[in-house]
Coordinates of C-alpha atoms in Angstrom, one line a residue:
M1 CA -10.6 -7.6 -0.4
R2 CA -11.0 -9.9 -3.4
L3 CA -12.4 -12.5 -1.0
E4 CA -10.0 -15.1 -2.4
M5 CA -8.3 -15.8 1.0
A6 CA -9.7 -17.2 4.1
W7 CA -10.1 -14.8 7.0
T8 CA -7.6 -16.7 9.1
A9 CA -5.0 -16.5 6.3
S10 CA -5.8 -12.8 5.9
L11 CA -5.2 -12.2 9.6
L12 CA -2.0 -14.2 9.6
Y13 CA -0.8 -12.1 6.6
V14 CA -1.6 -8.9 8.3
A15 CA 0.1 -10.1 11.4
A16 CA 3.2 -11.1 9.4
Q17 CA 3.3 -7.7 7.7
L18 CA 3.1 -5.9 11.1
I19 CA 5.8 -8.1 12.7
G20 CA 8.1 -7.5 9.7
A21 CA 7.5 -3.8 9.9
V22 CA 8.3 -3.7 13.6
L23 CA 11.4 -5.7 13.1
A24 CA 12.5 -3.4 10.3
G25 CA 11.9 -0.4 12.6
L26 CA 13.9 -2.1 15.4
I27 CA 16.8 -2.8 13.0
A28 CA 16.6 0.9 11.8
W29 CA 16.9 1.9 15.5
L30 CA 19.8 -0.4 16.1
E31 CA 21.5 1.2 13.0
G32 CA 20.7 4.6 14.4
S33 CA 18.4 5.7 11.6
L34 CA 14.8 5.2 13.0
S35 CA 12.7 8.2 12.4
M36 CA 9.0 8.5 12.3
P37 CA 7.5 9.6 9.0
T38 CA 5.7 12.9 9.5
A39 CA 3.4 15.0 7.5
D40 CA 4.4 18.6 7.0
P41 CA 2.6 20.6 9.8
A42 CA 1.9 23.4 7.3
V43 CA -0.4 21.1 5.1
T44 CA -4.0 20.4 5.9
P45 CA -5.0 16.9 7.1
L46 CA -7.1 16.4 4.0
L47 CA -4.1 17.1 1.7
A48 CA -1.8 14.6 3.7
L49 CA -4.6 12.0 3.7
S50 CA -5.2 12.5 0.0
A51 CA -1.5 12.2 -0.8
E52 CA -1.3 8.8 1.0
A53 CA -4.6 7.6 -0.5
I54 CA -3.6 8.5 -4.2
F55 CA -0.3 6.8 -4.1
S56 CA -1.6 3.8 -2.2
F57 CA -4.3 3.6 -4.9
A58 CA -1.6 3.6 -7.6
L59 CA 0.5 1.0 -5.9
C60 CA -2.4 -1.3 -5.2
L61 CA -3.8 -0.9 -8.8
V62 CA -0.5 -1.9 -10.3
H63 CA -0.2 -4.8 -8.0
L64 CA -3.7 -6.0 -8.9
D65 CA -3.2 -5.5 -12.5
V66 CA 0.1 -7.3 -12.7
L67 CA -0.1 -10.0 -10.1
A68 CA -3.7 -10.7 -9.7
A69 CA -4.7 -10.6 -13.3
Q70 CA -6.0 -14.0 -14.6
K71 CA -5.7 -13.5 -18.4
L72 CA -2.8 -15.0 -20.3
R73 CA -1.6 -11.6 -21.6
T74 CA -1.7 -9.7 -18.3
G75 CA -1.1 -12.6 -15.9
R76 CA 1.9 -13.6 -13.9
R77 CA 3.7 -15.5 -16.7
G78 CA 6.4 -13.7 -18.4
N79 CA 6.1 -10.8 -16.1
G80 CA 9.6 -9.2 -15.8
F81 CA 8.5 -5.6 -15.1
F82 CA 6.5 -5.9 -11.9
G83 CA 9.3 -4.9 -9.6
L84 CA 10.2 -2.0 -11.8
A85 CA 6.7 -0.8 -12.1
M86 CA 6.1 -0.9 -8.3
G87 CA 9.5 0.7 -7.5
L88 CA 8.9 3.6 -10.0
I89 CA 5.5 4.3 -8.5
F90 CA 6.9 4.3 -5.0
L91 CA 9.7 6.6 -6.1
A92 CA 7.3 8.9 -7.8
G93 CA 5.2 9.0 -4.7
T94 CA 8.1 9.6 -2.3
V95 CA 9.5 12.4 -4.5
T96 CA 6.1 14.0 -5.2
V97 CA 4.4 13.9 -1.8
G98 CA 7.0 12.6 0.6
E99 CA 7.5 16.0 2.2
I100 CA 3.7 16.6 2.4
S101 CA 2.5 13.3 4.0
G102 CA 5.6 11.3 4.9
G103 CA 5.3 9.0 1.9
V104 CA 4.4 5.7 3.7
F105 CA 1.7 4.3 1.4
N106 CA 1.4 1.2 3.5
P107 CA -0.4 0.8 6.8
A108 CA 1.9 -2.0 8.0
A109 CA 5.0 0.2 7.5
G110 CA 3.4 3.1 9.2
I111 CA 2.2 1.1 12.2
G112 CA 5.4 -0.8 12.4
V113 CA 7.6 2.2 12.6
W114 CA 5.3 3.7 15.1
I115 CA 5.5 0.6 17.4
A116 CA 9.2 0.4 17.0
S117 CA 9.5 4.1 17.9
A118 CA 7.4 3.4 21.0
L119 CA 9.4 0.3 22.0
T120 CA 12.6 2.3 21.7
G121 CA 11.5 5.2 23.9
G122 CA 10.1 7.4 21.1
G123 CA 6.7 7.6 22.7
L124 CA 3.2 6.8 21.4
G125 CA 2.3 10.1 19.8
I126 CA -0.4 9.5 17.4
G127 CA 0.5 12.5 15.2
G128 CA 0.1 11.5 11.6
L129 CA -0.4 7.8 12.2
M130 CA -4.0 8.0 11.0
Y131 CA -2.8 9.2 7.6
Y132 CA -0.8 6.0 7.3
I133 CA -3.8 3.8 8.2
V134 CA -6.9 5.5 6.7
G135 CA -5.2 6.9 3.5
P136 CA -3.7 3.5 2.3
V137 CA -6.9 1.6 3.2
M138 CA -8.9 4.1 1.2
G139 CA -6.5 3.9 -1.7
A140 CA -6.6 0.1 -1.6
C141 CA -10.4 0.0 -1.5
L142 CA -10.6 2.3 -4.5
A143 CA -8.0 0.3 -6.4
Q144 CA -10.0 -2.9 -5.8
A145 CA -13.2 -1.2 -7.1
V146 CA -11.5 0.1 -10.3
H147 CA -9.9 -3.2 -10.9
T148 CA -13.1 -5.1 -10.5
L149 CA -15.0 -2.6 -12.7
R150 CA -12.3 -2.7 -15.4
A151 CA -12.3 -6.5 -15.3
A152 CA -16.1 -6.6 -15.8
A153 CA -15.9 -4.2 -18.7
E154 CA -13.1 -6.3 -20.3
D155 CA -15.2 -9.5 -19.9
A156 CA -18.2 -7.8 -21.3
A157 CA -16.2 -6.5 -24.3
F158 CA -14.8 -10.0 -24.9
L159 CA -18.2 -11.7 -24.9
E160 CA -19.5 -9.1 -27.4
A161 CA -16.6 -9.7 -29.8

């Protein structure tokens, strides 16, 4: 979404993510622990979709701020807290909304587990799969917009100083 990668590289990246997620689902099936994430049937679709979008937004914004930043202070160098930041946000999302939406926050993971479930006899029930595609994509788009606006504001403030 930052247009820094060729379309072919982007498609290969998406394919690699999906293949990895399917393989992880198949390994979980072999271990006897494959289960589809599910949204609580008592919640409204908007609530489940919002839960996935909000925590996907948080994960993507941290990722953009920590790894994609170009400035010396906020860039990749000397960054020992990225894994901790991402892990804590994922933990907060899982604990907070895991029972509401299933807590996937990643379209590749949701699709991968769904495909693995289908390959192992679990069927192709769509169910909450759309929550795990639409919600994270909405969150990622919003995170990119916020990151871009904030970077523009920082650049403007730097030029004024």
